[in-house]
Amino acid sequence: CYVESDKFFTELEIDNPVLWNAEEPFLYELEILLKNKLDQSHHIVKKIGIRDIGIKQDVLYINHSPIKLRGINHHDIDYQNGRALTIADYQRDIELMKRANINTVRTSHYPPSPNFIELCDKMGLYVICEVPFGKGEKHLHDDSYIENLLQRADSTVMRDKNNPSVII
């Protein structure tokens, strides 16, 4: 463990980890407790998964096995609740996808609910997270807009990088 300015870094070693994939979505529980000299300042508990992603000769590999993605697009909308989806709504959506032999979901152009991504981690569904450019395609080649697009892309990566279900 070491501290660099206002950031804390540590490395953990796990011998023979159980690797996460959509067929066997194994999650570890990570608990982080930060204390100062007087008391506890932060306590975080997060489910995490460990997986390896790679591309060799145009083939996607997860945990060194080739994967064929069978997916659909997903919007946070329900015929009864509109945009106010519940965890039960997301869970029902994922269960229906899995019953239809779908293993991948592409999120929409707005940030997905953290509840949806956590359920994809738990229930085993690969996620392709759309960067929220939202009609930004007309600006993709406009140099004056590049900083804005990169900030949106960076925010998406920083938000989702620790979720094992998010593969792209």
PDB file of C-alpha atoms in Angstrom:
ATOM      1  CA  CYS A   1       0.000   0.000   0.000  1.00  0.00           C
ATOM      2  CA  TYR A   2       1.134   3.528  -0.691  1.00  0.00           C
ATOM      3  CA  VAL A   3      -0.301   7.012  -0.951  1.00  0.00           C
ATOM      4  CA  GLU A   4       0.490   9.353  -3.819  1.00  0.00           C
ATOM      5  CA  SER A   5      -0.810  12.899  -3.200  1.00  0.00           C
ATOM      6  CA  ASP A   6      -4.549  12.395  -2.620  1.00  0.00           C
ATOM      7  CA  LYS A   7      -4.716   8.863  -4.102  1.00  0.00           C
ATOM      8  CA  PHE A   8      -4.256   5.530  -2.368  1.00  0.00           C
ATOM      9  CA  PHE A   9      -2.852   2.516  -4.237  1.00  0.00           C
ATOM     10  CA  THR A  10      -2.617  -1.135  -3.286  1.00  0.00           C
ATOM     11  CA  GLU A  11      -2.210  -4.466  -5.004  1.00  0.00           C
ATOM     12  CA  LEU A  12      -3.972  -7.677  -4.069  1.00  0.00           C
ATOM     13  CA  GLU A  13      -2.914 -11.113  -5.177  1.00  0.00           C
ATOM     14  CA  ILE A  14      -5.455 -13.875  -5.600  1.00  0.00           C
ATOM     15  CA  ASP A  15      -4.073 -17.347  -6.163  1.00  0.00           C
ATOM     16  CA  ASN A  16      -6.124 -19.302  -8.721  1.00  0.00           C
ATOM     17  CA  PRO A  17      -8.983 -16.804  -9.018  1.00  0.00           C
ATOM     18  CA  VAL A  18     -12.408 -17.918 -10.155  1.00  0.00           C
ATOM     19  CA  LEU A  19     -12.872 -15.998 -13.412  1.00  0.00           C
ATOM     20  CA  TRP A  20     -16.100 -14.195 -14.282  1.00  0.00           C
ATOM     21  CA  ASN A  21     -17.983 -14.887 -17.515  1.00  0.00           C
ATOM     22  CA  ALA A  22     -21.622 -14.716 -18.610  1.00  0.00           C
ATOM     23  CA  GLU A  23     -22.136 -18.457 -18.137  1.00  0.00           C
ATOM     24  CA  GLU A  24     -20.585 -18.516 -14.653  1.00  0.00           C
ATOM     25  CA  PRO A  25     -20.781 -14.967 -13.244  1.00  0.00           C
ATOM     26  CA  PHE A  26     -18.692 -15.457 -10.107  1.00  0.00           C
ATOM     27  CA  LEU A  27     -18.306 -12.330  -7.997  1.00  0.00           C
ATOM     28  CA  TYR A  28     -15.984 -11.611  -5.097  1.00  0.00           C
ATOM     29  CA  GLU A  29     -16.931  -9.164  -2.369  1.00  0.00           C
ATOM     30  CA  LEU A  30     -14.433  -6.354  -1.972  1.00  0.00           C
ATOM     31  CA  GLU A  31     -14.630  -4.368   1.242  1.00  0.00           C
ATOM     32  CA  ILE A  32     -12.636  -1.176   1.638  1.00  0.00           C
ATOM     33  CA  LEU A  33     -12.431   0.580   4.961  1.00  0.00           C
ATOM     34  CA  LEU A  34     -10.536   3.854   5.181  1.00  0.00           C
ATOM     35  CA  LYS A  35      -9.632   5.189   8.587  1.00  0.00           C
ATOM     36  CA  ASN A  36      -7.908   8.273   9.787  1.00  0.00           C
ATOM     37  CA  LYS A  37      -6.238   8.447  13.190  1.00  0.00           C
ATOM     38  CA  LEU A  38      -9.519   9.106  14.975  1.00  0.00           C
ATOM     39  CA  ASP A  39     -12.209   7.084  13.240  1.00  0.00           C
ATOM     40  CA  GLN A  40     -13.570   5.476  10.098  1.00  0.00           C
ATOM     41  CA  SER A  41     -13.925   7.926   7.234  1.00  0.00           C
ATOM     42  CA  HIS A  42     -15.179   5.688   4.385  1.00  0.00           C
ATOM     43  CA  HIS A  43     -16.613   2.190   4.080  1.00  0.00           C
ATOM     44  CA  ILE A  44     -17.302   0.684   0.654  1.00  0.00           C
ATOM     45  CA  VAL A  45     -18.520  -2.819  -0.174  1.00  0.00           C
ATOM     46  CA  LYS A  46     -18.581  -3.754  -3.864  1.00  0.00           C
ATOM     47  CA  LYS A  47     -19.084  -6.972  -5.794  1.00  0.00           C
ATOM     48  CA  ILE A  48     -16.259  -7.433  -8.290  1.00  0.00           C
ATOM     49  CA  GLY A  49     -15.329 -10.032 -10.847  1.00  0.00           C
ATOM     50  CA  ILE A  50     -12.050 -11.009 -12.447  1.00  0.00           C
ATOM     51  CA  ARG A  51     -11.854 -11.742 -16.159  1.00  0.00           C
ATOM     52  CA  ASP A  52      -9.405 -11.471 -19.044  1.00  0.00           C
ATOM     53  CA  ILE A  53     -10.418  -9.918 -22.366  1.00  0.00           C
ATOM     54  CA  GLY A  54      -8.452 -10.069 -25.580  1.00  0.00           C
ATOM     55  CA  ILE A  55      -8.744 -10.057 -29.363  1.00  0.00           C
ATOM     56  CA  LYS A  56      -6.660 -12.393 -31.520  1.00  0.00           C
ATOM     57  CA  GLN A  57      -7.046 -12.473 -35.295  1.00  0.00           C
ATOM     58  CA  ASP A  58     -10.422 -10.675 -35.123  1.00  0.00           C
ATOM     59  CA  VAL A  59     -11.822 -13.100 -32.527  1.00  0.00           C
ATOM     60  CA  LEU A  60     -12.982 -11.901 -29.088  1.00  0.00           C
ATOM     61  CA  TYR A  61     -11.660 -13.974 -26.187  1.00  0.00           C
ATOM     62  CA  ILE A  62     -12.861 -13.882 -22.603  1.00  0.00           C
ATOM     63  CA  ASN A  63     -10.715 -15.848 -20.186  1.00  0.00           C
ATOM     64  CA  HIS A  64      -8.819 -17.290 -23.174  1.00  0.00           C
ATOM     65  CA  SER A  65     -11.997 -18.787 -24.709  1.00  0.00           C
ATOM     66  CA  PRO A  66     -13.496 -17.492 -27.962  1.00  0.00           C
ATOM     67  CA  ILE A  67     -16.851 -15.794 -27.440  1.00  0.00           C
ATOM     68  CA  LYS A  68     -19.661 -15.246 -29.922  1.00  0.00           C
ATOM     69  CA  LEU A  69     -21.787 -12.278 -28.918  1.00  0.00           C
ATOM     70  CA  ARG A  70     -25.554 -12.593 -29.349  1.00  0.00           C
ATOM     71  CA  GLY A  71     -27.016  -9.291 -28.323  1.00  0.00           C
ATOM     72  CA  ILE A  72     -29.670  -6.628 -28.355  1.00  0.00           C
ATOM     73  CA  ASN A  73     -30.002  -2.943 -27.537  1.00  0.00           C
ATOM     74  CA  HIS A  74     -31.511  -1.886 -24.209  1.00  0.00           C
ATOM     75  CA  HIS A  75     -33.259   1.322 -23.198  1.00  0.00           C
ATOM     76  CA  ASP A  76     -34.299   2.160 -19.657  1.00  0.00           C
ATOM     77  CA  ILE A  77     -38.020   2.237 -20.384  1.00  0.00           C
ATOM     78  CA  ASP A  78     -40.980   0.148 -19.292  1.00  0.00           C
ATOM     79  CA  TYR A  79     -44.545   0.113 -20.623  1.00  0.00           C
ATOM     80  CA  GLN A  80     -45.953   0.729 -17.111  1.00  0.00           C
ATOM     81  CA  ASN A  81     -43.224   2.674 -15.285  1.00  0.00           C
ATOM     82  CA  GLY A  82     -41.861   4.742 -18.160  1.00  0.00           C
ATOM     83  CA  ARG A  83     -38.271   5.721 -17.308  1.00  0.00           C
ATOM     84  CA  ALA A  84     -38.675   4.963 -13.587  1.00  0.00           C
ATOM     85  CA  LEU A  85     -37.530   1.348 -13.734  1.00  0.00           C
ATOM     86  CA  THR A  86     -37.157  -0.712 -10.595  1.00  0.00           C
ATOM     87  CA  ILE A  87     -34.562  -3.351  -9.851  1.00  0.00           C
ATOM     88  CA  ALA A  88     -37.302  -5.947 -10.454  1.00  0.00           C
ATOM     89  CA  ASP A  89     -37.879  -4.469 -13.941  1.00  0.00           C
ATOM     90  CA  TYR A  90     -34.178  -4.755 -14.803  1.00  0.00           C
ATOM     91  CA  GLN A  91     -34.033  -8.274 -13.395  1.00  0.00           C
ATOM     92  CA  ARG A  92     -37.056  -9.321 -15.474  1.00  0.00           C
ATOM     93  CA  ASP A  93     -35.448  -7.839 -18.613  1.00  0.00           C
ATOM     94  CA  ILE A  94     -32.211  -9.761 -18.035  1.00  0.00           C
ATOM     95  CA  GLU A  95     -34.063 -13.003 -17.287  1.00  0.00           C
ATOM     96  CA  LEU A  96     -36.004 -12.645 -20.562  1.00  0.00           C
ATOM     97  CA  MET A  97     -32.784 -11.960 -22.474  1.00  0.00           C
ATOM     98  CA  LYS A  98     -31.073 -15.009 -21.012  1.00  0.00           C
ATOM     99  CA  ARG A  99     -34.094 -17.220 -21.804  1.00  0.00           C
ATOM    100  CA  ALA A 100     -33.862 -15.991 -25.411  1.00  0.00           C
ATOM    101  CA  ASN A 101     -30.192 -17.098 -25.542  1.00  0.00           C
ATOM    102  CA  ILE A 102     -28.944 -13.514 -25.563  1.00  0.00           C
ATOM    103  CA  ASN A 103     -25.579 -13.065 -23.866  1.00  0.00           C
ATOM    104  CA  THR A 104     -24.849  -9.399 -24.686  1.00  0.00           C
ATOM    105  CA  VAL A 105     -26.650  -6.100 -24.258  1.00  0.00           C
ATOM    106  CA  ARG A 106     -25.702  -2.719 -25.713  1.00  0.00           C
ATOM    107  CA  THR A 107     -26.708   0.227 -23.574  1.00  0.00           C
ATOM    108  CA  SER A 108     -28.266   3.330 -25.049  1.00  0.00           C
ATOM    109  CA  HIS A 109     -26.740   6.756 -25.648  1.00  0.00           C
ATOM    110  CA  TYR A 110     -27.424   7.874 -22.053  1.00  0.00           C
ATOM    111  CA  PRO A 111     -25.694   6.367 -19.005  1.00  0.00           C
ATOM    112  CA  PRO A 112     -27.287   3.099 -17.878  1.00  0.00           C
ATOM    113  CA  SER A 113     -28.556   2.680 -14.358  1.00  0.00           C
ATOM    114  CA  PRO A 114     -25.855   1.347 -12.008  1.00  0.00           C
ATOM    115  CA  ASN A 115     -28.498  -1.164 -10.853  1.00  0.00           C
ATOM    116  CA  PHE A 116     -28.745  -2.570 -14.384  1.00  0.00           C
ATOM    117  CA  ILE A 117     -24.971  -2.976 -14.719  1.00  0.00           C
ATOM    118  CA  GLU A 118     -24.696  -4.590 -11.262  1.00  0.00           C
ATOM    119  CA  LEU A 119     -27.435  -7.061 -12.225  1.00  0.00           C
ATOM    120  CA  CYS A 120     -25.566  -7.861 -15.460  1.00  0.00           C
ATOM    121  CA  ASP A 121     -22.496  -8.575 -13.283  1.00  0.00           C
ATOM    122  CA  LYS A 122     -24.547 -10.795 -10.979  1.00  0.00           C
ATOM    123  CA  MET A 123     -26.721 -12.592 -13.542  1.00  0.00           C
ATOM    124  CA  GLY A 124     -24.125 -12.965 -16.305  1.00  0.00           C
ATOM    125  CA  LEU A 125     -24.704 -10.714 -19.283  1.00  0.00           C
ATOM    126  CA  TYR A 126     -21.936  -9.074 -21.323  1.00  0.00           C
ATOM    127  CA  VAL A 127     -22.387  -5.303 -21.682  1.00  0.00           C
ATOM    128  CA  ILE A 128     -21.326  -3.004 -24.498  1.00  0.00           C
ATOM    129  CA  CYS A 129     -21.526   0.439 -22.936  1.00  0.00           C
ATOM    130  CA  GLU A 130     -22.400   3.160 -25.407  1.00  0.00           C
ATOM    131  CA  VAL A 131     -20.534   6.413 -24.846  1.00  0.00           C
ATOM    132  CA  PRO A 132     -23.163   9.145 -24.427  1.00  0.00           C
ATOM    133  CA  PHE A 133     -22.371  11.282 -27.472  1.00  0.00           C
ATOM    134  CA  GLY A 134     -26.112  11.805 -28.057  1.00  0.00           C
ATOM    135  CA  LYS A 135     -26.321  13.278 -31.531  1.00  0.00           C
ATOM    136  CA  GLY A 136     -22.596  13.962 -31.281  1.00  0.00           C
ATOM    137  CA  GLU A 137     -21.798  12.096 -34.498  1.00  0.00           C
ATOM    138  CA  LYS A 138     -21.997  15.384 -36.424  1.00  0.00           C
ATOM    139  CA  HIS A 139     -19.139  16.622 -34.198  1.00  0.00           C
ATOM    140  CA  LEU A 140     -16.857  13.575 -34.494  1.00  0.00           C
ATOM    141  CA  HIS A 141     -14.618  15.316 -37.026  1.00  0.00           C
ATOM    142  CA  ASP A 142     -14.929  18.811 -35.546  1.00  0.00           C
ATOM    143  CA  ASP A 143     -11.645  19.576 -33.724  1.00  0.00           C
ATOM    144  CA  SER A 144     -13.349  22.156 -31.510  1.00  0.00           C
ATOM    145  CA  TYR A 145     -15.614  19.427 -30.100  1.00  0.00           C
ATOM    146  CA  ILE A 146     -12.960  16.740 -29.489  1.00  0.00           C
ATOM    147  CA  GLU A 147     -12.300  17.714 -25.850  1.00  0.00           C
ATOM    148  CA  ASN A 148     -16.013  17.393 -25.047  1.00  0.00           C
ATOM    149  CA  LEU A 149     -16.257  13.962 -26.728  1.00  0.00           C
ATOM    150  CA  LEU A 150     -13.109  12.701 -24.983  1.00  0.00           C
ATOM    151  CA  GLN A 151     -14.463  13.864 -21.610  1.00  0.00           C
ATOM    152  CA  ARG A 152     -17.682  11.892 -22.199  1.00  0.00           C
ATOM    153  CA  ALA A 153     -15.726   8.801 -23.238  1.00  0.00           C
ATOM    154  CA  ASP A 154     -13.387   9.115 -20.231  1.00  0.00           C
ATOM    155  CA  SER A 155     -16.340   9.508 -17.834  1.00  0.00           C
ATOM    156  CA  THR A 156     -17.936   6.344 -19.240  1.00  0.00           C
ATOM    157  CA  VAL A 157     -14.718   4.327 -18.879  1.00  0.00           C
ATOM    158  CA  MET A 158     -14.062   5.585 -15.341  1.00  0.00           C
ATOM    159  CA  ARG A 159     -17.644   4.777 -14.291  1.00  0.00           C
ATOM    160  CA  ASP A 160     -17.763   1.240 -15.715  1.00  0.00           C
ATOM    161  CA  LYS A 161     -14.204  -0.076 -15.794  1.00  0.00           C
ATOM    162  CA  ASN A 162     -14.552  -2.164 -12.616  1.00  0.00           C
ATOM    163  CA  ASN A 163     -17.687  -4.021 -13.671  1.00  0.00           C
ATOM    164  CA  PRO A 164     -16.797  -7.451 -15.069  1.00  0.00           C
ATOM    165  CA  SER A 165     -19.857  -7.508 -17.325  1.00  0.00           C
ATOM    166  CA  VAL A 166     -18.706  -4.405 -19.224  1.00  0.00           C
ATOM    167  CA  ILE A 167     -16.462  -5.785 -21.961  1.00  0.00           C
ATOM    168  CA  ILE A 168     -16.566  -2.932 -24.508  1.00  0.00           C
TER     169      ILE A 168
END
